[in-house]
PDB file of C-alpha atoms in Angstrom:
ATOM      1  CA  UNK A  25     -23.318  -2.536  -1.970  1.00  0.00           C
ATOM      2  CA  UNK A  26     -27.059  -2.008  -2.374  1.00  0.00           C
ATOM      3  CA  UNK A  27     -29.775  -1.418   0.139  1.00  0.00           C
ATOM      4  CA  UNK A  28     -30.095  -4.016   2.876  1.00  0.00           C
ATOM      5  CA  UNK A  29     -33.663  -4.905   3.870  1.00  0.00           C
ATOM      6  CA  UNK A  30     -33.784  -7.106   6.933  1.00  0.00           C
ATOM      7  CA  UNK A  31     -36.722  -8.798   8.641  1.00  0.00           C
ATOM      8  CA  UNK A  32     -36.284  -9.214  12.414  1.00  0.00           C
ATOM      9  CA  UNK A  33     -38.545 -11.491  14.413  1.00  0.00           C
ATOM     10  CA  UNK A  34     -38.692 -13.657  17.492  1.00  0.00           C
ATOM     11  CA  UNK A  35     -40.656 -16.906  17.214  1.00  0.00           C
ATOM     12  CA  UNK A  36     -41.476 -20.057  19.090  1.00  0.00           C
ATOM     13  CA  UNK A  37     -40.192 -23.304  17.573  1.00  0.00           C
ATOM     14  CA  UNK A  38     -43.236 -23.442  15.232  1.00  0.00           C
ATOM     15  CA  UNK A  39     -42.715 -19.961  13.763  1.00  0.00           C
ATOM     16  CA  UNK A  40     -45.390 -18.257  15.873  1.00  0.00           C
ATOM     17  CA  UNK A  41     -44.571 -14.544  16.274  1.00  0.00           C
ATOM     18  CA  UNK A  42     -47.494 -13.497  18.485  1.00  0.00           C
ATOM     19  CA  UNK A  43     -50.344 -14.964  20.493  1.00  0.00           C
ATOM     20  CA  UNK A  44     -52.670 -12.249  19.152  1.00  0.00           C
ATOM     21  CA  UNK A  45     -52.416  -8.913  17.337  1.00  0.00           C
ATOM     22  CA  UNK A  46     -51.741  -7.024  20.578  1.00  0.00           C
ATOM     23  CA  UNK A  47     -49.171  -9.478  22.040  1.00  0.00           C
ATOM     24  CA  UNK A  48     -46.343  -7.532  23.725  1.00  0.00           C
ATOM     25  CA  UNK A  49     -44.007 -10.538  23.213  1.00  0.00           C
ATOM     26  CA  UNK A  50     -43.231 -10.836  26.901  1.00  0.00           C
ATOM     27  CA  UNK A  51     -42.335 -14.483  26.216  1.00  0.00           C
ATOM     28  CA  UNK A  52     -39.198 -13.336  24.322  1.00  0.00           C
ATOM     29  CA  UNK A  53     -35.848 -13.532  26.110  1.00  0.00           C
ATOM     30  CA  UNK A  54     -33.896 -10.526  27.420  1.00  0.00           C
ATOM     31  CA  UNK A  55     -31.009 -11.625  25.181  1.00  0.00           C
ATOM     32  CA  UNK A  56     -33.239 -11.383  22.084  1.00  0.00           C
ATOM     33  CA  UNK A  57     -34.430  -7.925  23.129  1.00  0.00           C
ATOM     34  CA  UNK A  58     -30.797  -6.799  23.537  1.00  0.00           C
ATOM     35  CA  UNK A  59     -29.829  -8.190  20.115  1.00  0.00           C
ATOM     36  CA  UNK A  60     -32.923  -6.588  18.518  1.00  0.00           C
ATOM     37  CA  UNK A  61     -31.936  -3.211  19.965  1.00  0.00           C
ATOM     38  CA  UNK A  62     -28.318  -3.576  18.760  1.00  0.00           C
ATOM     39  CA  UNK A  63     -29.280  -4.503  15.184  1.00  0.00           C
ATOM     40  CA  UNK A  64     -32.044  -1.916  14.789  1.00  0.00           C
ATOM     41  CA  UNK A  65     -30.054   0.903  16.401  1.00  0.00           C
ATOM     42  CA  UNK A  66     -27.119   0.152  14.099  1.00  0.00           C
ATOM     43  CA  UNK A  67     -29.518   0.309  11.124  1.00  0.00           C
ATOM     44  CA  UNK A  68     -31.132   3.529  12.293  1.00  0.00           C
ATOM     45  CA  UNK A  69     -34.616   2.792  10.937  1.00  0.00           C
ATOM     46  CA  UNK A  70     -37.432   0.415  11.860  1.00  0.00           C
ATOM     47  CA  UNK A  71     -40.466  -0.221   9.662  1.00  0.00           C
ATOM     48  CA  UNK A  72     -43.628  -1.706  11.131  1.00  0.00           C
ATOM     49  CA  UNK A  73     -47.375  -1.844  10.755  1.00  0.00           C
ATOM     50  CA  UNK A  74     -49.756   0.308  12.780  1.00  0.00           C
ATOM     51  CA  UNK A  75     -50.863  -2.533  15.077  1.00  0.00           C
ATOM     52  CA  UNK A  76     -47.259  -3.386  15.931  1.00  0.00           C
ATOM     53  CA  UNK A  77     -46.506   0.281  16.645  1.00  0.00           C
ATOM     54  CA  UNK A  78     -49.570   0.686  18.868  1.00  0.00           C
ATOM     55  CA  UNK A  79     -48.676  -2.526  20.727  1.00  0.00           C
ATOM     56  CA  UNK A  80     -45.177  -1.157  21.412  1.00  0.00           C
ATOM     57  CA  UNK A  81     -46.929   2.071  22.464  1.00  0.00           C
ATOM     58  CA  UNK A  82     -44.089   4.509  21.773  1.00  0.00           C
ATOM     59  CA  UNK A  83     -41.235   5.371  19.417  1.00  0.00           C
ATOM     60  CA  UNK A  84     -38.196   3.146  19.734  1.00  0.00           C
ATOM     61  CA  UNK A  85     -35.400   5.549  20.766  1.00  0.00           C
ATOM     62  CA  UNK A  86     -32.318   6.006  18.613  1.00  0.00           C
ATOM     63  CA  UNK A  87     -34.118   4.846  15.477  1.00  0.00           C
ATOM     64  CA  UNK A  88     -36.349   6.488  12.887  1.00  0.00           C
ATOM     65  CA  UNK A  89     -39.765   4.857  13.437  1.00  0.00           C
ATOM     66  CA  UNK A  90     -41.679   4.327  10.180  1.00  0.00           C
ATOM     67  CA  UNK A  91     -45.264   3.076  10.397  1.00  0.00           C
ATOM     68  CA  UNK A  92     -47.068   1.689   7.373  1.00  0.00           C
ATOM     69  CA  UNK A  93     -50.705   2.677   7.635  1.00  0.00           C
ATOM     70  CA  UNK A  94     -53.466   4.603   5.909  1.00  0.00           C
ATOM     71  CA  UNK A  95     -54.443   5.870   9.372  1.00  0.00           C
ATOM     72  CA  UNK A  96     -52.766   9.112  10.503  1.00  0.00           C
ATOM     73  CA  UNK A  97     -53.773   9.034  14.191  1.00  0.00           C
ATOM     74  CA  UNK A  98     -52.507   6.531  16.725  1.00  0.00           C
ATOM     75  CA  UNK A  99     -53.495   5.327  20.195  1.00  0.00           C
ATOM     76  CA  UNK A 100     -50.045   6.439  21.407  1.00  0.00           C
ATOM     77  CA  UNK A 101     -47.424   9.039  20.496  1.00  0.00           C
ATOM     78  CA  UNK A 102     -47.014   9.650  16.765  1.00  0.00           C
ATOM     79  CA  UNK A 103     -44.207   7.868  14.893  1.00  0.00           C
ATOM     80  CA  UNK A 104     -41.501   9.733  12.995  1.00  0.00           C
ATOM     81  CA  UNK A 105     -43.114   9.008   9.626  1.00  0.00           C
ATOM     82  CA  UNK A 106     -46.330   7.367   8.401  1.00  0.00           C
ATOM     83  CA  UNK A 107     -46.247   5.872   4.905  1.00  0.00           C
ATOM     84  CA  UNK A 108     -48.812   4.105   2.756  1.00  0.00           C
ATOM     85  CA  UNK A 109     -48.238   2.353  -0.554  1.00  0.00           C
ATOM     86  CA  UNK A 110     -46.484  -0.593  -2.150  1.00  0.00           C
ATOM     87  CA  UNK A 111     -43.340  -2.063  -0.610  1.00  0.00           C
ATOM     88  CA  UNK A 112     -41.364  -0.823  -3.617  1.00  0.00           C
ATOM     89  CA  UNK A 113     -42.693   2.738  -3.200  1.00  0.00           C
ATOM     90  CA  UNK A 114     -41.945   2.706   0.527  1.00  0.00           C
ATOM     91  CA  UNK A 115     -38.391   1.409   0.014  1.00  0.00           C
ATOM     92  CA  UNK A 116     -37.753   4.084  -2.652  1.00  0.00           C
ATOM     93  CA  UNK A 117     -38.938   6.813  -0.244  1.00  0.00           C
ATOM     94  CA  UNK A 118     -36.625   5.493   2.485  1.00  0.00           C
ATOM     95  CA  UNK A 119     -33.658   5.289   0.091  1.00  0.00           C
ATOM     96  CA  UNK A 120     -34.279   8.921  -0.955  1.00  0.00           C
ATOM     97  CA  UNK A 121     -34.215   9.820   2.758  1.00  0.00           C
ATOM     98  CA  UNK A 122     -30.745   8.249   2.964  1.00  0.00           C
ATOM     99  CA  UNK A 123     -31.562   4.888   4.548  1.00  0.00           C
ATOM    100  CA  UNK A 124     -29.568   1.976   3.119  1.00  0.00           C
ATOM    101  CA  UNK A 125     -30.166  -0.524   5.948  1.00  0.00           C
ATOM    102  CA  UNK A 126     -33.869  -0.998   6.651  1.00  0.00           C
ATOM    103  CA  UNK A 127     -35.143  -3.182   9.501  1.00  0.00           C
ATOM    104  CA  UNK A 128     -38.692  -4.501   9.143  1.00  0.00           C
ATOM    105  CA  UNK A 129     -40.014  -5.516  12.563  1.00  0.00           C
ATOM    106  CA  UNK A 130     -43.611  -6.676  12.060  1.00  0.00           C
ATOM    107  CA  UNK A 131     -46.266  -7.723  12.153  1.00  0.00           C
ATOM    108  CA  UNK A 132     -47.289 -10.690  10.067  1.00  0.00           C
ATOM    109  CA  UNK A 133     -48.906  -8.694   7.251  1.00  0.00           C
ATOM    110  CA  UNK A 134     -45.879  -6.380   6.898  1.00  0.00           C
ATOM    111  CA  UNK A 135     -43.429  -9.318   7.037  1.00  0.00           C
ATOM    112  CA  UNK A 136     -45.439 -11.101   4.325  1.00  0.00           C
ATOM    113  CA  UNK A 137     -45.721  -8.035   2.073  1.00  0.00           C
ATOM    114  CA  UNK A 138     -41.987  -7.369   2.246  1.00  0.00           C
ATOM    115  CA  UNK A 139     -41.041 -11.015   1.644  1.00  0.00           C
ATOM    116  CA  UNK A 140     -43.431 -11.313  -1.322  1.00  0.00           C
ATOM    117  CA  UNK A 141     -41.918  -8.143  -2.836  1.00  0.00           C
ATOM    118  CA  UNK A 142     -38.639 -10.000  -3.400  1.00  0.00           C
ATOM    119  CA  UNK A 143     -36.718  -7.044  -1.931  1.00  0.00           C
ATOM    120  CA  UNK A 144     -35.776  -8.618   1.428  1.00  0.00           C
ATOM    121  CA  UNK A 145     -32.064  -9.422   1.665  1.00  0.00           C
ATOM    122  CA  UNK A 146     -31.778 -10.891   5.185  1.00  0.00           C
ATOM    123  CA  UNK A 147     -33.809 -12.690   7.860  1.00  0.00           C
ATOM    124  CA  UNK A 148     -32.807 -12.326  11.517  1.00  0.00           C
ATOM    125  CA  UNK A 149     -34.719 -14.799  13.658  1.00  0.00           C
ATOM    126  CA  UNK A 150     -34.541 -15.673  17.307  1.00  0.00           C
ATOM    127  CA  UNK A 151     -36.189 -18.989  18.087  1.00  0.00           C
ATOM    128  CA  UNK A 152     -37.251 -19.221  21.710  1.00  0.00           C
ATOM    129  CA  UNK A 153     -37.411 -22.723  23.246  1.00  0.00           C
ATOM    130  CA  UNK A 154     -41.175 -22.675  23.767  1.00  0.00           C
ATOM    131  CA  UNK A 155     -44.321 -23.855  22.025  1.00  0.00           C
ATOM    132  CA  UNK A 156     -47.002 -21.188  22.085  1.00  0.00           C
ATOM    133  CA  UNK A 157     -50.708 -21.813  21.645  1.00  0.00           C
ATOM    134  CA  UNK A 158     -52.003 -21.074  18.155  1.00  0.00           C
ATOM    135  CA  UNK A 159     -51.346 -17.487  17.162  1.00  0.00           C
ATOM    136  CA  UNK A 160     -49.893 -15.513  14.274  1.00  0.00           C
ATOM    137  CA  UNK A 161     -47.192 -17.151  12.179  1.00  0.00           C
ATOM    138  CA  UNK A 162     -44.198 -15.286  10.795  1.00  0.00           C
ATOM    139  CA  UNK A 163     -45.628 -15.232   7.242  1.00  0.00           C
ATOM    140  CA  UNK A 164     -49.027 -15.780   5.644  1.00  0.00           C
ATOM    141  CA  UNK A 165     -50.102 -16.600   2.089  1.00  0.00           C
ATOM    142  CA  UNK A 166     -46.585 -17.088   0.712  1.00  0.00           C
ATOM    143  CA  UNK A 167     -46.830 -18.567  -2.784  1.00  0.00           C
ATOM    144  CA  UNK A 168     -43.145 -18.658  -3.765  1.00  0.00           C
ATOM    145  CA  UNK A 169     -40.154 -20.614  -2.565  1.00  0.00           C
ATOM    146  CA  UNK A 170     -37.249 -18.676  -1.042  1.00  0.00           C
ATOM    147  CA  UNK A 171     -33.746 -20.166  -0.866  1.00  0.00           C
ATOM    148  CA  UNK A 172     -31.765 -19.103   2.192  1.00  0.00           C
ATOM    149  CA  UNK A 173     -28.085 -19.249   3.101  1.00  0.00           C
ATOM    150  CA  UNK A 174     -27.009 -19.397   6.725  1.00  0.00           C
ATOM    151  CA  UNK A 175     -24.803 -16.432   7.643  1.00  0.00           C
ATOM    152  CA  UNK A 176     -24.626 -16.832  11.398  1.00  0.00           C
ATOM    153  CA  UNK A 177     -26.170 -18.848  14.220  1.00  0.00           C
ATOM    154  CA  UNK A 178     -25.515 -18.895  17.926  1.00  0.00           C
ATOM    155  CA  UNK A 179     -27.114 -19.801  21.222  1.00  0.00           C
ATOM    156  CA  UNK A 180     -28.115 -16.683  23.176  1.00  0.00           C
ATOM    157  CA  UNK A 181     -28.622 -18.110  26.668  1.00  0.00           C
ATOM    158  CA  UNK A 182     -28.661 -21.202  28.852  1.00  0.00           C
ATOM    159  CA  UNK A 183     -32.370 -21.773  28.106  1.00  0.00           C
ATOM    160  CA  UNK A 184     -31.466 -22.413  24.472  1.00  0.00           C
ATOM    161  CA  UNK A 185     -32.751 -19.313  22.655  1.00  0.00           C
ATOM    162  CA  UNK A 186     -31.141 -19.480  19.198  1.00  0.00           C
ATOM    163  CA  UNK A 187     -30.315 -16.508  16.961  1.00  0.00           C
ATOM    164  CA  UNK A 188     -30.171 -17.283  13.233  1.00  0.00           C
ATOM    165  CA  UNK A 189     -29.198 -14.894  10.428  1.00  0.00           C
ATOM    166  CA  UNK A 190     -30.061 -16.013   6.895  1.00  0.00           C
ATOM    167  CA  UNK A 191     -29.320 -14.257   3.620  1.00  0.00           C
ATOM    168  CA  UNK A 192     -31.997 -14.684   0.942  1.00  0.00           C
ATOM    169  CA  UNK A 193     -30.214 -16.125  -2.075  1.00  0.00           C
ATOM    170  CA  UNK A 194     -33.023 -16.370  -4.569  1.00  0.00           C
ATOM    171  CA  UNK A 195     -36.754 -16.198  -4.963  1.00  0.00           C
ATOM    172  CA  UNK A 196     -38.210 -19.188  -6.776  1.00  0.00           C
ATOM    173  CA  UNK A 197     -41.275 -19.572  -8.868  1.00  0.00           C
ATOM    174  CA  UNK A 198     -44.795 -19.770  -7.534  1.00  0.00           C
ATOM    175  CA  UNK A 199     -45.711 -23.031  -5.872  1.00  0.00           C
TER     176      UNK A 199
END
């Protein structure tokens, strides 16, 4: 089996992932946070943009924290590794380091770059039963169609937070 590249996100019912670039996602459920920790710890590596890392404010324990940025200094403790380059280059570096299950955790620009690369194999979404004010959507400037296959779905809590796991089946042509 090849390398698994998974995108993990929590959204409102409209696909909003954050109110602003520095949103700490305090509107997400405890059940989503627990599931996020389980999936990313099992993977062993999380990939994120600099703004997401600085919003978290620290390394996520038990996982190799990779930050994609041209900036080498952060407004918090340094991550395990800082990379800069194309998605393909970054994935090749991670594969050479022995990672075969890569979790991409945000933000919008990083999600979009990875999806557009055609290398993403899975989407793990938690949809919280809320409608947020306008903010950042899961993806931006997507110009291709992606066909998904449902792998798993279940209700996480009595409020109705829903976890959905999709496998990306194929990338279509530009729209």
